[in-house]
Short mmCIF file of C-alpha atoms in Angstrom, two decimals:
data_model
loop_
_atom_site.label_atom_id
_atom_site.label_comp_id
_atom_site.label_asym_id
_atom_site.label_seq_id
_atom_site.Cartn_x
_atom_site.Cartn_y
_atom_site.Cartn_z
CA MET A 1 -0.01 0.00 0.00
CA MET A 2 1.36 3.41 -0.98
CA LYS A 3 2.16 5.41 2.16
CA LYS A 4 2.12 8.85 0.53
CA PRO A 5 1.17 10.44 -2.81
CA ILE A 6 3.54 10.12 -5.75
CA ALA A 7 5.42 13.39 -6.25
CA VAL A 8 4.83 15.02 -9.65
CA VAL A 9 6.95 17.57 -11.52
CA ASP A 10 5.08 19.32 -14.33
CA LEU A 11 7.06 21.09 -17.09
CA PHE A 12 5.72 23.32 -19.89
CA SER A 13 2.51 23.25 -17.87
CA GLY A 14 0.35 25.71 -19.82
CA PRO A 15 -2.91 26.22 -17.89
CA GLY A 16 -2.45 22.81 -16.24
CA GLY A 17 -4.32 20.21 -18.29
CA LEU A 18 -1.93 17.33 -17.57
CA GLY A 19 -1.54 18.34 -13.95
CA GLU A 20 -5.31 18.54 -13.45
CA GLY A 21 -5.70 14.96 -14.59
CA PHE A 22 -3.02 13.68 -12.23
CA SER A 23 -4.01 15.77 -9.20
CA ALA A 24 -7.65 14.66 -9.52
CA CYS A 25 -6.65 11.00 -9.29
CA VAL A 26 -7.84 9.72 -5.90
CA GLY A 27 -8.29 6.34 -4.31
CA ALA A 28 -11.28 4.66 -2.71
CA ASP A 29 -10.28 6.38 0.55
CA HIS A 30 -10.53 9.75 -1.26
CA GLN A 31 -6.82 10.34 -0.67
CA SER A 32 -4.78 11.85 -3.50
CA ARG A 33 -2.61 9.40 -5.39
CA TYR A 34 -0.40 12.13 -6.85
CA LYS A 35 0.75 15.49 -5.57
CA ILE A 36 2.23 18.18 -7.82
CA HIS A 37 5.33 19.58 -6.13
CA VAL A 38 6.32 22.01 -8.84
CA SER A 39 4.84 23.16 -12.15
CA ILE A 40 6.60 25.51 -14.55
CA GLU A 41 5.10 27.74 -17.23
CA LYS A 42 6.65 30.82 -18.83
CA ASP A 43 3.52 32.46 -20.32
CA ARG A 44 2.19 34.92 -17.75
CA SER A 45 -1.51 34.53 -18.47
CA ALA A 46 -1.28 30.72 -18.51
CA HIS A 47 0.71 30.91 -15.28
CA ARG A 48 -2.07 32.95 -13.65
CA THR A 49 -4.52 30.18 -14.53
CA LEU A 50 -2.08 27.54 -13.29
CA LEU A 51 -1.48 29.43 -10.02
CA LEU A 52 -5.18 29.79 -9.30
CA ARG A 53 -5.77 26.08 -9.87
CA ALA A 54 -2.78 25.19 -7.67
CA PHE A 55 -4.37 27.33 -4.95
CA LEU A 56 -7.74 25.58 -5.30
CA ARG A 57 -6.06 22.17 -5.02
CA GLN A 58 -5.10 23.05 -1.45
CA PHE A 59 -8.77 22.61 -0.46
CA ARG A 60 -9.16 18.85 -0.48
CA GLY A 61 -12.60 18.93 1.12
CA GLY A 62 -14.05 20.96 -1.76
CA LEU A 63 -13.56 24.37 -3.31
CA PRO A 64 -13.80 27.39 -0.98
CA PRO A 65 -17.31 28.90 -0.90
CA GLU A 66 -16.00 32.27 -2.02
CA TYR A 67 -14.81 30.73 -5.27
CA HIS A 68 -18.25 29.50 -6.28
CA ALA A 69 -19.76 32.81 -5.19
CA CYS A 70 -17.27 34.58 -7.49
CA LEU A 71 -18.00 32.33 -10.48
CA ASN A 72 -21.73 32.75 -9.94
CA GLY A 73 -21.36 36.52 -10.01
CA ASP A 74 -22.33 37.07 -6.37
CA ILE A 75 -19.02 38.67 -5.36
CA PRO A 76 -15.93 40.01 -7.19
CA MET A 77 -12.74 37.96 -7.29
CA PRO A 78 -11.38 37.94 -3.71
CA ASP A 79 -7.82 38.66 -2.65
CA TRP A 80 -6.93 35.03 -2.12
CA ALA A 81 -3.57 35.78 -0.52
CA ALA A 82 -5.28 37.84 2.18
CA LEU A 83 -8.20 35.45 2.63
CA TYR A 84 -6.26 32.17 2.68
CA PRO A 85 -2.56 33.11 3.13
CA ALA A 86 -1.25 29.58 3.81
CA ALA A 87 -3.01 28.04 0.80
CA TRP A 88 -1.96 30.87 -1.51
CA SER A 89 1.65 30.62 -0.32
CA ALA A 90 1.66 26.87 -1.03
CA ALA A 91 0.32 27.55 -4.53
CA GLU A 92 3.01 30.14 -5.21
CA ASP A 93 5.61 27.66 -4.08
CA GLU A 94 4.27 25.08 -6.53
CA ALA A 95 3.34 27.05 -9.68
CA ARG A 96 6.34 29.00 -10.99
CA CYS A 97 6.45 31.47 -13.86
CA LEU A 98 9.82 30.45 -15.28
CA GLU A 99 11.32 29.56 -18.64
CA LEU A 100 13.02 26.21 -19.12
CA GLY A 101 16.64 26.56 -20.20
CA LYS A 102 17.29 29.85 -18.39
CA PRO A 103 20.08 29.73 -15.73
CA GLU A 104 17.76 30.88 -12.94
CA THR A 105 15.30 28.13 -13.83
CA ASP A 106 18.06 25.51 -13.90
CA THR A 107 19.23 26.61 -10.45
CA PHE A 108 15.74 26.54 -9.00
CA LEU A 109 14.91 23.13 -10.50
CA ALA A 110 18.17 21.57 -9.33
CA GLY A 111 17.39 22.58 -5.75
CA ARG A 112 13.76 21.54 -5.86
CA ILE A 113 14.61 18.18 -7.46
CA ARG A 114 17.14 17.43 -4.67
CA GLU A 115 14.37 18.05 -2.13
CA ILE A 116 11.93 15.80 -3.97
CA ARG A 117 14.42 12.96 -4.40
CA ASP A 118 15.38 13.08 -0.72
CA ARG A 119 11.75 12.87 0.39
CA HIS A 120 10.31 10.44 -2.16
CA ASP A 121 13.02 7.84 -2.81
CA GLU A 122 12.78 8.25 -6.60
CA MET A 123 9.06 7.35 -6.59
CA THR A 124 8.21 10.37 -8.71
CA VAL A 125 6.58 11.20 -12.02
CA LEU A 126 7.60 13.83 -14.57
CA ILE A 127 4.91 15.16 -16.92
CA GLY A 128 4.82 17.82 -19.62
CA GLY A 129 4.49 18.76 -23.25
CA PRO A 130 7.31 20.83 -24.78
CA PRO A 131 5.91 23.58 -27.08
CA CYS A 132 5.05 22.00 -30.39
CA GLN A 133 4.65 24.74 -33.03
CA ALA A 134 7.87 23.85 -34.81
CA TYR A 135 6.85 20.18 -35.08
CA SER A 136 3.30 20.71 -36.28
CA ILE A 137 2.56 20.38 -39.96
CA ALA A 138 1.07 23.89 -40.04
CA GLY A 139 4.09 25.29 -38.23
CA ARG A 140 6.52 23.65 -40.60
CA SER A 141 4.53 25.03 -43.55
CA ARG A 142 4.73 28.56 -42.10
CA ASN A 143 8.44 28.22 -41.37
CA ALA A 144 9.16 26.94 -44.89
CA GLY A 145 7.83 30.23 -46.23
CA LYS A 146 10.24 32.30 -44.12
CA LYS A 147 13.26 33.52 -46.03
CA GLY A 148 16.46 32.06 -44.64
CA TYR A 149 14.68 29.84 -42.11
CA ASP A 150 16.96 27.10 -40.80
CA PRO A 151 15.26 24.44 -38.64
CA ALA A 152 18.65 23.46 -37.20
CA THR A 153 18.88 26.87 -35.48
CA ASP A 154 15.26 27.04 -34.33
CA HIS A 155 15.37 26.43 -30.57
CA LYS A 156 11.69 25.37 -30.63
CA ASN A 157 12.76 22.17 -32.40
CA PHE A 158 14.88 21.23 -29.39
CA LEU A 159 12.86 22.33 -26.35
CA TYR A 160 12.22 18.66 -25.67
CA GLU A 161 15.91 18.50 -24.67
CA GLN A 162 15.06 20.55 -21.59
CA TYR A 163 12.54 17.89 -20.68
CA VAL A 164 15.13 15.14 -21.24
CA LYS A 165 17.58 17.05 -19.05
CA VAL A 166 15.11 17.07 -16.14
CA VAL A 167 14.46 13.33 -16.62
CA GLY A 168 18.17 12.82 -16.06
CA MET A 169 18.21 15.05 -12.97
CA LEU A 170 15.05 13.67 -11.36
CA ARG A 171 15.34 10.02 -12.41
CA PRO A 172 11.57 9.64 -12.04
CA ALA A 173 9.93 6.26 -11.76
CA ALA A 174 7.89 7.25 -14.80
CA PHE A 175 7.45 10.15 -17.18
CA VAL A 176 4.75 11.26 -19.61
CA MET A 177 5.62 13.48 -22.56
CA GLU A 178 2.97 14.83 -24.96
CA ASN A 179 3.45 16.44 -28.36
CA VAL A 180 1.81 16.94 -31.73
CA LYS A 181 1.37 14.26 -34.36
CA GLY A 182 3.71 16.21 -36.64
CA MET A 183 6.65 15.18 -34.48
CA LEU A 184 6.42 11.73 -36.08
CA SER A 185 7.36 13.14 -39.50
CA SER A 186 9.48 16.15 -38.56
CA SER A 187 13.18 16.14 -39.50
CA VAL A 188 16.14 18.48 -39.08
CA GLY A 189 19.23 18.18 -41.22
CA GLY A 190 18.16 14.77 -42.49
CA THR A 191 17.70 13.43 -38.95
CA GLN A 192 14.21 12.34 -37.98
CA ILE A 193 13.25 14.23 -34.85
CA PHE A 194 11.08 11.50 -33.37
CA LYS A 195 13.74 8.79 -33.51
CA LYS A 196 16.16 11.15 -31.76
CA VAL A 197 13.54 12.01 -29.13
CA LEU A 198 12.96 8.33 -28.39
CA SER A 199 16.67 7.62 -28.17
CA ASP A 200 17.31 10.62 -25.90
CA LEU A 201 14.48 9.65 -23.58
CA GLN A 202 15.63 6.03 -23.35
CA ASP A 203 19.12 7.16 -22.33
CA ALA A 204 18.11 10.23 -20.27
CA ALA A 205 19.65 8.94 -17.01
CA GLY A 206 22.28 6.68 -18.55
CA PRO A 207 22.33 4.04 -21.30
CA ASP A 208 19.01 2.22 -21.60
CA SER A 209 17.77 3.81 -18.36
CA TYR A 210 14.14 3.94 -19.50
CA ARG A 211 11.75 1.63 -21.30
CA LEU A 212 9.20 3.37 -23.50
CA VAL A 213 5.55 2.30 -23.48
CA ALA A 214 2.76 3.01 -25.98
CA LEU A 215 -0.57 3.71 -24.26
CA SER A 216 -3.15 3.01 -26.93
CA PRO A 217 -3.95 -0.42 -28.37
CA PRO A 218 -2.35 -2.19 -30.05
CA ASN A 219 0.12 -2.11 -27.18
CA VAL A 220 3.49 -3.81 -27.06
CA VAL A 221 3.60 -5.93 -23.94
CA ASP A 222 6.83 -7.76 -24.75
CA LEU A 223 9.47 -5.36 -23.41
CA GLY A 224 12.02 -6.98 -25.62
CA GLU A 225 10.21 -5.42 -28.55
CA GLU A 226 10.08 -1.63 -28.82
CA PRO A 227 6.84 0.06 -29.85
CA LYS A 228 6.68 1.34 -33.41
CA PRO A 229 6.57 5.16 -33.69
CA ALA A 230 2.94 5.19 -34.88
CA GLU A 231 1.88 3.27 -31.75
CA PHE A 232 2.69 6.30 -29.61
CA LEU A 233 -0.17 8.16 -31.28
CA VAL A 234 -3.19 8.53 -28.98
CA ARG A 235 -6.56 9.31 -30.53
CA ALA A 236 -8.44 11.16 -27.81
CA GLU A 237 -11.90 10.44 -29.26
CA GLU A 238 -11.27 6.72 -28.61
CA HIS A 239 -10.91 7.45 -24.91
CA GLY A 240 -14.02 9.43 -24.03
CA VAL A 241 -12.87 12.88 -25.16
CA PRO A 242 -15.42 14.65 -27.43
CA GLN A 243 -12.67 15.73 -29.81
CA ALA A 244 -10.68 14.08 -32.61
CA ARG A 245 -7.38 15.13 -31.07
CA HIS A 246 -4.45 12.98 -32.19
CA ARG A 247 -1.28 13.48 -30.17
CA VAL A 248 1.98 11.66 -29.54
CA ILE A 249 2.15 10.56 -25.90
CA ILE A 250 5.28 8.78 -24.72
CA VAL A 251 5.32 7.03 -21.35
CA GLY A 252 8.67 5.98 -19.94
CA LEU A 253 9.27 3.58 -17.05
CA ARG A 254 12.65 3.50 -15.35
CA SER A 255 14.31 0.27 -16.37
CA ASP A 256 14.46 -1.25 -12.87
CA ILE A 257 10.71 -0.72 -12.54
CA ALA A 258 9.94 -1.98 -16.03
CA ARG A 259 11.81 -5.20 -15.27
CA ALA A 260 9.87 -5.68 -12.03
CA VAL A 261 6.37 -5.14 -13.44
CA PRO A 262 4.57 -7.93 -15.35
CA PRO A 263 3.18 -7.05 -18.81
CA GLU A 264 -0.43 -7.11 -17.61
CA PHE A 265 0.30 -4.21 -15.22
CA MET A 266 1.88 -2.01 -17.87
CA PRO A 267 0.03 1.32 -18.40
CA ARG A 268 -2.44 1.38 -21.23
CA LEU A 269 -5.63 3.25 -22.06
CA LYS A 270 -9.01 1.60 -22.45
CA ARG A 271 -11.23 2.42 -25.37
CA HIS A 272 -14.55 4.18 -24.75
CA SER A 273 -17.55 3.35 -26.89
CA PRO A 274 -19.57 5.00 -28.23
CA GLN A 275 -17.65 8.19 -28.89
CA VAL A 276 -18.81 11.38 -27.15
CA THR A 277 -20.23 14.03 -29.47
CA VAL A 278 -20.20 17.80 -29.61
CA LYS A 279 -23.94 17.95 -28.97
CA GLU A 280 -23.67 15.83 -25.83
CA VAL A 281 -21.16 18.23 -24.29
CA ILE A 282 -22.21 21.71 -25.46
CA GLY A 283 -25.67 21.14 -26.97
CA HIS A 284 -27.52 21.67 -23.69
CA LEU A 285 -26.07 25.09 -22.90
CA GLY A 286 -28.38 28.07 -23.30
CA GLY A 287 -28.30 29.72 -26.74
CA LEU A 288 -26.09 32.76 -27.28
CA ARG A 289 -25.70 35.16 -30.16
CA SER A 290 -22.49 36.43 -31.63
CA GLY A 291 -21.60 40.09 -31.48
CA LEU A 292 -21.07 42.48 -34.36
CA SER A 293 -17.67 44.05 -34.92
CA THR A 294 -19.31 47.47 -35.25
CA ALA A 295 -22.47 48.97 -33.72
CA ASP A 296 -23.41 45.83 -31.85
CA SER A 297 -26.87 45.36 -30.34
CA LEU A 298 -29.45 42.60 -30.31
CA SER A 299 -31.65 44.35 -32.88
CA ALA A 300 -28.67 45.11 -35.12
CA TRP A 301 -27.55 41.48 -34.90
CA GLU A 302 -31.03 40.15 -35.72
CA THR A 303 -31.21 42.48 -38.74
CA ALA A 304 -27.76 41.30 -39.88
CA VAL A 305 -28.75 37.64 -39.54
CA ALA A 306 -31.97 38.30 -41.48
CA GLY A 307 -29.84 39.76 -44.27
CA ALA A 308 -27.55 36.75 -44.06
CA CYS A 309 -30.59 34.47 -44.45
CA SER A 310 -31.48 36.25 -47.69
CA ASP A 311 -27.92 35.96 -49.03
CA VAL A 312 -27.75 32.28 -48.12
CA ASP A 313 -31.17 31.62 -49.66
CA ARG A 314 -30.08 33.15 -52.97
CA GLY A 315 -26.96 31.02 -52.97
CA THR A 316 -28.64 27.64 -52.63
CA SER A 317 -29.68 27.21 -56.25
CA ARG A 318 -26.64 25.02 -56.94
CA LEU A 319 -27.61 22.46 -54.28
CA PRO A 320 -29.22 19.14 -55.30
CA ALA A 321 -32.99 19.34 -55.02
CA ALA A 322 -33.33 17.01 -52.02
CA THR A 323 -30.53 18.76 -50.13
CA ARG A 324 -31.97 22.17 -50.99
CA ARG A 325 -35.36 21.25 -49.55
CA LYS A 326 -33.82 20.16 -46.25
CA PHE A 327 -31.54 23.19 -46.28
CA LEU A 328 -34.41 25.66 -46.77
CA THR A 329 -36.41 24.00 -44.00
CA GLU A 330 -33.55 24.66 -41.57
CA LEU A 331 -33.01 28.16 -42.91
CA ASN A 332 -36.69 29.00 -42.52
CA SER A 333 -36.49 27.82 -38.91
CA VAL A 334 -33.87 30.51 -38.33
CA ARG A 335 -36.12 33.09 -40.00
CA VAL A 336 -39.08 32.12 -37.82
CA GLY A 337 -36.90 32.50 -34.75
CA LEU A 338 -35.87 35.97 -35.87
CA LEU A 339 -39.48 37.03 -36.45
CA ALA A 340 -40.43 35.83 -32.96
CA GLY A 341 -37.47 37.67 -31.47
CA THR A 342 -34.50 35.61 -30.34
CA GLY A 343 -33.84 37.40 -27.08
CA LEU A 344 -30.36 35.91 -27.17
CA GLY A 345 -27.62 37.37 -25.01
CA ARG A 346 -23.86 37.16 -25.42
CA SER A 347 -22.92 35.50 -22.14
CA GLY A 348 -24.21 32.37 -20.50
CA SER A 349 -26.15 33.01 -17.31
CA SER A 350 -28.10 29.76 -17.46
CA GLY A 351 -27.69 26.25 -18.78
CA CYS A 352 -24.81 24.34 -17.16
CA SER A 353 -25.80 20.76 -17.99
CA VAL A 354 -24.60 18.13 -20.42
CA SER A 355 -26.72 15.58 -22.22
CA SER A 356 -28.08 12.66 -20.20
CA SER A 357 -26.62 10.40 -22.90
CA CYS A 358 -23.11 11.66 -22.12
CA HIS A 359 -21.05 9.01 -20.32
CA PRO A 360 -21.51 9.50 -16.55
CA SER A 361 -17.76 9.59 -15.89
CA LEU A 362 -17.30 12.55 -18.26
CA ARG A 363 -20.52 14.23 -17.10
CA ASN A 364 -19.37 14.08 -13.48
CA TRP A 365 -15.93 15.27 -14.49
CA ILE A 366 -17.21 18.40 -16.26
CA VAL A 367 -20.31 19.53 -14.39
CA ASP A 368 -20.13 21.41 -11.07
CA PRO A 369 -23.60 21.38 -9.45
CA ALA A 370 -22.73 24.49 -7.42
CA LEU A 371 -22.49 26.64 -10.57
CA ARG A 372 -25.49 28.66 -11.76
CA ARG A 373 -23.60 30.11 -14.70
CA LEU A 374 -20.48 29.20 -16.65
CA PRO A 375 -17.25 31.20 -16.50
CA ASN A 376 -15.38 32.16 -19.68
CA HIS A 377 -18.64 31.81 -21.61
CA GLU A 378 -18.96 35.02 -23.62
CA THR A 379 -19.23 35.20 -27.39
CA ARG A 380 -16.80 37.08 -29.61
CA SER A 381 -17.75 39.62 -32.27
CA HIS A 382 -17.78 38.83 -35.98
CA MET A 383 -17.85 40.89 -39.12
CA GLU A 384 -21.34 41.14 -40.56
CA LYS A 385 -20.25 39.48 -43.83
CA ASP A 386 -19.03 36.44 -41.91
CA LEU A 387 -22.45 35.80 -40.41
CA GLY A 388 -23.73 34.52 -43.74
CA ARG A 389 -20.77 32.16 -44.05
CA TYR A 390 -21.29 30.88 -40.50
CA LEU A 391 -25.00 30.44 -41.16
CA PHE A 392 -24.41 28.55 -44.42
CA ALA A 393 -21.80 26.30 -42.81
CA ALA A 394 -24.00 25.54 -39.80
CA VAL A 395 -27.06 24.69 -41.92
CA MET A 396 -25.01 22.52 -44.26
CA GLY A 397 -23.45 20.76 -41.29
CA LYS A 398 -26.90 19.96 -39.93
CA VAL A 399 -28.31 18.86 -43.29
CA ALA A 400 -25.33 16.99 -44.76
CA GLY A 401 -23.56 15.88 -41.59
CA GLU A 402 -20.26 17.40 -42.66
CA SER A 403 -18.69 20.82 -42.96
CA PRO A 404 -18.78 22.43 -46.42
CA ARG A 405 -15.53 23.11 -48.23
CA ALA A 406 -14.62 26.36 -49.98
CA GLU A 407 -15.91 25.08 -53.34
CA ASP A 408 -19.30 24.36 -51.75
CA PHE A 409 -19.92 27.97 -50.78
CA PRO A 410 -22.06 30.01 -53.17
CA PRO A 411 -20.23 32.92 -54.87
CA ILE A 412 -22.33 35.47 -52.97
CA LEU A 413 -20.72 34.24 -49.73
CA ALA A 414 -17.15 33.96 -51.01
CA PRO A 415 -14.72 36.13 -48.99
CA ASN A 416 -12.37 38.54 -50.74
CA HIS A 417 -9.37 36.27 -50.28
CA ALA A 418 -6.83 35.94 -53.07
CA ASN A 419 -6.34 32.24 -52.26
CA TRP A 420 -10.00 31.33 -51.69
CA GLU A 421 -10.16 29.27 -54.88
CA SER A 422 -6.60 27.95 -54.72
CA GLY A 423 -7.54 24.81 -52.81
CA LYS A 424 -5.06 25.59 -50.02
CA PHE A 425 -7.72 26.74 -47.56
CA ARG A 426 -10.68 24.50 -48.34
CA ASP A 427 -11.65 24.39 -44.66
CA ARG A 428 -11.36 28.12 -44.05
CA PHE A 429 -14.89 28.08 -42.58
CA ARG A 430 -15.48 24.89 -40.67
CA VAL A 431 -18.52 24.03 -38.59
CA GLN A 432 -18.37 21.50 -35.77
CA ILE A 433 -20.78 18.63 -36.42
CA ALA A 434 -23.22 18.06 -33.56
CA GLY A 435 -23.33 14.26 -33.85
CA LYS A 436 -19.56 13.71 -33.97
CA PRO A 437 -16.52 14.52 -31.83
CA SER A 438 -15.18 17.98 -32.65
CA THR A 439 -12.11 18.58 -34.76
CA THR A 440 -8.90 19.35 -32.87
CA ILE A 441 -9.13 22.43 -30.68
CA THR A 442 -5.89 24.30 -31.36
CA SER A 443 -4.42 27.64 -30.34
CA HIS A 444 -5.52 29.00 -33.73
CA ILE A 445 -8.96 29.46 -32.19
CA ALA A 446 -7.49 32.59 -30.58
CA LYS A 447 -7.01 34.24 -33.99
CA ASP A 448 -10.56 33.87 -35.32
CA GLY A 449 -13.51 31.53 -35.02
CA HIS A 450 -13.71 30.44 -38.65
CA TYR A 451 -12.48 26.90 -37.95
CA PHE A 452 -14.72 26.49 -34.90
CA ILE A 453 -18.27 27.43 -35.92
CA HIS A 454 -21.05 26.44 -33.52
CA PRO A 455 -23.32 23.71 -34.99
CA ASP A 456 -26.58 25.53 -34.11
CA PRO A 457 -27.55 27.81 -37.08
CA HIS A 458 -29.75 29.95 -34.81
CA GLN A 459 -26.71 31.16 -32.88
CA CYS A 460 -24.59 32.05 -35.92
CA ARG A 461 -21.27 32.25 -34.14
CA SER A 462 -18.00 30.60 -33.21
CA LEU A 463 -17.37 28.67 -29.99
CA THR A 464 -16.87 30.45 -26.70
CA VAL A 465 -13.83 29.77 -24.53
CA ARG A 466 -15.99 27.64 -22.23
CA GLU A 467 -17.38 25.56 -25.09
CA ALA A 468 -13.85 24.95 -26.37
CA ALA A 469 -12.82 24.10 -22.80
CA ARG A 470 -15.66 21.57 -22.51
CA LEU A 471 -14.54 19.90 -25.74
CA GLN A 472 -11.09 19.81 -24.14
CA THR A 473 -12.75 18.27 -21.01
CA PHE A 474 -11.82 21.00 -18.56
CA PRO A 475 -14.18 21.03 -15.54
CA ASP A 476 -16.67 23.90 -15.61
CA ASN A 477 -15.13 25.41 -12.48
CA TYR A 478 -11.74 25.72 -14.19
CA LEU A 479 -11.29 29.48 -14.62
CA PHE A 480 -9.01 30.73 -17.38
CA MET A 481 -7.23 33.99 -16.61
CA GLY A 482 -6.07 36.75 -18.96
CA ASN A 483 -7.94 38.38 -21.83
CA ARG A 484 -10.17 36.30 -24.09
CA THR A 485 -7.49 35.80 -26.76
CA GLU A 486 -5.10 34.50 -24.10
CA GLN A 487 -7.83 32.23 -22.74
CA TYR A 488 -8.46 30.68 -26.16
CA THR A 489 -4.71 30.10 -26.58
CA GLN A 490 -4.46 28.36 -23.22
CA VAL A 491 -7.37 26.05 -23.99
CA GLY A 492 -6.06 25.20 -27.47
CA ASN A 493 -2.57 24.35 -26.24
CA ALA A 494 -3.67 22.17 -23.32
CA VAL A 495 -3.80 18.42 -22.85
CA PRO A 496 -7.41 17.27 -22.22
CA PRO A 497 -7.56 16.76 -18.44
CA PHE A 498 -9.99 13.82 -18.73
CA LEU A 499 -7.44 12.02 -20.93
CA ALA A 500 -4.63 12.98 -18.53
CA HIS A 501 -6.67 11.51 -15.69
CA GLN A 502 -6.90 8.19 -17.52
CA ILE A 503 -3.13 8.22 -18.07
CA ALA A 504 -2.63 8.87 -14.35
CA GLU A 505 -4.93 5.97 -13.51
CA SER A 506 -3.12 3.65 -15.91
CA LEU A 507 0.24 4.56 -14.34
CA TRP A 508 -1.14 4.04 -10.85
CA GLN A 509 -1.46 0.32 -11.42
CA VAL A 510 2.32 0.21 -11.81
CA PHE A 511 2.84 1.91 -8.45
CA GLU A 512 0.14 -0.23 -6.86
CA TYR A 513 1.86 -3.41 -8.04
CA LEU A 514 5.21 -2.23 -6.70
CA ALA A 515 3.69 -1.31 -3.33
CA ALA A 516 1.95 -4.69 -3.07
CA SER A 517 5.23 -6.45 -3.85
CA ASP A 518 7.00 -4.44 -1.14
CA ASP A 519 4.26 -5.28 1.38
CA GLN A 520 4.64 -9.00 0.68
CA GLU A 521 8.40 -8.80 1.20
CA GLU A 522 7.92 -7.02 4.54
CA GLU A 523 5.39 -9.52 5.95
CA PRO A 524 6.98 -11.55 8.78
CA GLU A 525 6.99 -15.31 8.47
CA ILE A 526 4.43 -17.03 10.70
CA ALA A 527 5.90 -19.88 12.72
CA SER A 528 4.23 -23.20 12.16
CA VAL A 529 2.49 -24.80 15.10
CA ALA A 530 3.38 -28.43 15.71
#
């Protein structure tokens, strides 16, 4: 039996998605299985989010009443340091706004790691996801267009080395490293990045010091055989996340532990079926309208949407007859709603539920019964011309069950983009389909909402931060700090906490097996009675 929580070090923490999954892992006795001792994030707004969550984790019996009162709009945000000085001080000690690779960060980490190793006998876990823009396919495409760009001198390609360095310093029992799918195909100077990453992780604390494990089936259980690179790819929608997010997740077990643990106790993720859909997670929230970039008001928005309905109607002549009939039925429903008066606001003051068909484990993970309204749930403003494109995409998504491509849009709705017809940006306006998992929520959602259009045509808008956070499986009481653009970026860059929680649970069986083995060795022999 484990006598104390496993110590966790969290690097490149962002707003804390990975850490949330691990810290929420508790046993039947409601005691925490993991405790985050230090988390490091350099972005100031993400660090503010991380710090607040680290503070809230100090309250094991439940969140402080003032926090719910603040989220419900009853009181302004309190001065937490004055109200709960000990808890706030502990949070500041844990969540650090530092940049990996800087001398001051190296000095701090070296000291903190010595403390952790002395107190936890190497029974620790390292988690984190080095920034991934340079590995992503989109990032590589952007960089290729930069004059004189040399990937060999781009430090973003090698930030994982900071992670490897800490593996060597900490010598954790296990580590979890997350990154984008593009890492599998990225190369620098003819060297494949992923092969080098795997090699560096295996030898992080000396030759062959770690065994690497693939989490998703098919899983390699024979430790004499290394997983193939593609087996490290985790498809989040297969594991109860309402999002088709495909990420590389590498789990490493220290070699002495890997040798001691039988194959059936190796960490792996279970598949969830059926997959969770967009509608199940955000379809039961109260309707909201988008804003207008200029002269916004409810009446102005309703007039603009009425005009968009007319433009969309005129552009449907190219649709097949059967599709057009269904399309016009949905479009007329929007018109009827406008005539009756939508009464839609721009922030969510009611509607905090998820569908009853949503898997209970995810429903309980997301919903906080103490909330009367959702934080970070305000709509952004759109240009009036974009409303017609959003409306067309949403209706087509509902009728056809898929998002229209650029060539599907009628000319009257075509934007004045030089490359609109080039084929390079076919998904420039992409609606999320209600009956499927969403597409990958990325940091690009901070730039505009075109790739993340809400599936309900009546709302004619992009997703709010909270809706994106729900698709990322953040609990509703997870408050994102900073301005709205910074909030979107934090959500897009995060690891889904519900997936992280499953990873933490799968790793726990390793520690549980080791503890049980130790208990058996310590049991005294019982003398036989003649």
